[in-house]
Coordinates of C-alpha atoms in Angstrom, one line a residue:
M257 CA 111.3 105.9 118.3
V258 CA 109.4 105.8 121.6
G259 CA 112.3 104.1 123.4
F260 CA 114.5 107.1 122.5
S261 CA 111.9 109.8 123.5
Y262 CA 114.4 111.2 126.0
Q263 CA 116.7 112.0 123.0
P264 CA 114.4 113.6 120.4
I265 CA 117.2 114.1 117.9
L266 CA 118.3 110.5 117.9
A267 CA 114.6 109.4 117.8
G268 CA 114.0 111.6 114.7
R269 CA 117.1 110.2 113.0
L270 CA 116.2 106.6 113.7
G271 CA 112.5 107.1 112.7
G272 CA 113.6 108.9 109.5
S273 CA 116.1 106.2 108.6
F274 CA 113.5 103.4 109.1
A275 CA 110.9 105.3 107.1
L276 CA 113.5 105.7 104.3
L277 CA 114.2 102.0 104.5
T278 CA 110.5 101.3 104.3
S279 CA 110.2 103.6 101.3
A280 CA 113.1 101.7 99.5
I281 CA 111.4 98.4 100.2
L282 CA 108.1 99.6 98.8
L283 CA 109.8 101.0 95.7
F284 CA 111.4 97.5 95.2
K285 CA 108.0 95.9 95.6
A286 CA 106.5 98.3 93.1
W287 CA 109.3 97.5 90.7
V288 CA 108.6 93.7 90.8
A289 CA 104.8 94.0 91.2
P290 CA 103.9 93.7 87.5
T291 CA 105.7 90.3 87.3
K292 CA 104.2 88.8 90.5
P293 CA 101.9 85.9 89.5
Y294 CA 98.3 87.1 89.7
K295 CA 97.2 83.8 91.1
Q296 CA 99.2 84.4 94.3
T297 CA 97.4 87.6 95.2
G298 CA 94.5 87.9 97.6
T299 CA 92.5 89.7 95.0
W300 CA 92.5 86.7 92.7
L301 CA 91.4 84.4 95.5
I302 CA 88.5 86.6 96.6
L303 CA 87.1 86.9 93.1
P304 CA 84.3 84.4 92.3
I305 CA 85.3 82.0 89.5
A306 CA 82.6 83.4 87.2
D307 CA 84.0 87.0 87.6
R308 CA 87.6 86.3 87.0
P309 CA 89.1 87.9 83.9
A310 CA 91.3 86.2 81.3
P311 CA 94.9 85.4 82.6
D312 CA 96.6 88.1 80.4
T313 CA 94.1 90.8 81.5
A314 CA 94.3 89.7 85.2
Q315 CA 98.1 89.9 85.2
K316 CA 98.1 93.3 83.7
I317 CA 95.3 94.8 85.9
I318 CA 96.5 93.3 89.2
G319 CA 100.2 94.0 88.5
Q320 CA 99.5 97.7 87.7
T321 CA 97.2 98.1 90.6
L322 CA 99.7 96.6 93.1
R323 CA 102.4 98.8 91.5
S324 CA 100.4 102.0 91.9
V325 CA 99.5 101.2 95.5
F326 CA 103.1 100.4 96.5
L327 CA 104.2 103.7 94.9
V328 CA 101.7 105.7 96.8
Y329 CA 102.8 104.3 100.1
A330 CA 106.5 104.6 99.2
R331 CA 105.8 108.3 98.6
Y332 CA 104.1 108.6 102.0
A333 CA 107.1 106.9 103.7
A334 CA 109.6 109.1 101.9
L335 CA 107.7 112.2 103.0
T336 CA 107.6 110.9 106.6
A337 CA 111.4 110.3 106.4
A338 CA 112.0 113.8 105.1
V339 CA 109.9 115.4 107.9
L340 CA 111.6 113.3 110.6
L341 CA 115.1 113.8 109.4
G342 CA 114.5 117.5 108.8
A343 CA 113.1 117.9 112.3
S344 CA 116.0 116.1 113.9
L345 CA 118.4 118.4 111.9
A346 CA 116.5 121.5 113.0
F347 CA 116.5 120.4 116.6
G348 CA 120.2 119.7 116.3
F349 CA 120.9 123.3 115.3
I350 CA 118.6 124.7 118.0
Q351 CA 120.3 122.6 120.7
K352 CA 123.8 123.8 119.9

């Protein structure tokens, strides 16, 4: 976006498009998060061996937590995309 600062409408469109793409990627990651093996997550590696829950419980807790975090940030990215695309649309009407 900074490279197109001399054209704010194009910068807004590009930024909004990339934010929308980021949101779609995060939604996909949220969709597959419950099935991601819990042993491949950083959370599992950080936990001391004595504090690790049973495999079924760990899969459920870590999968749901990852899913909820991905959804929160997908929502932020979608909101950012809406603001950027809306601003570029508004600036387009003002400029004409």
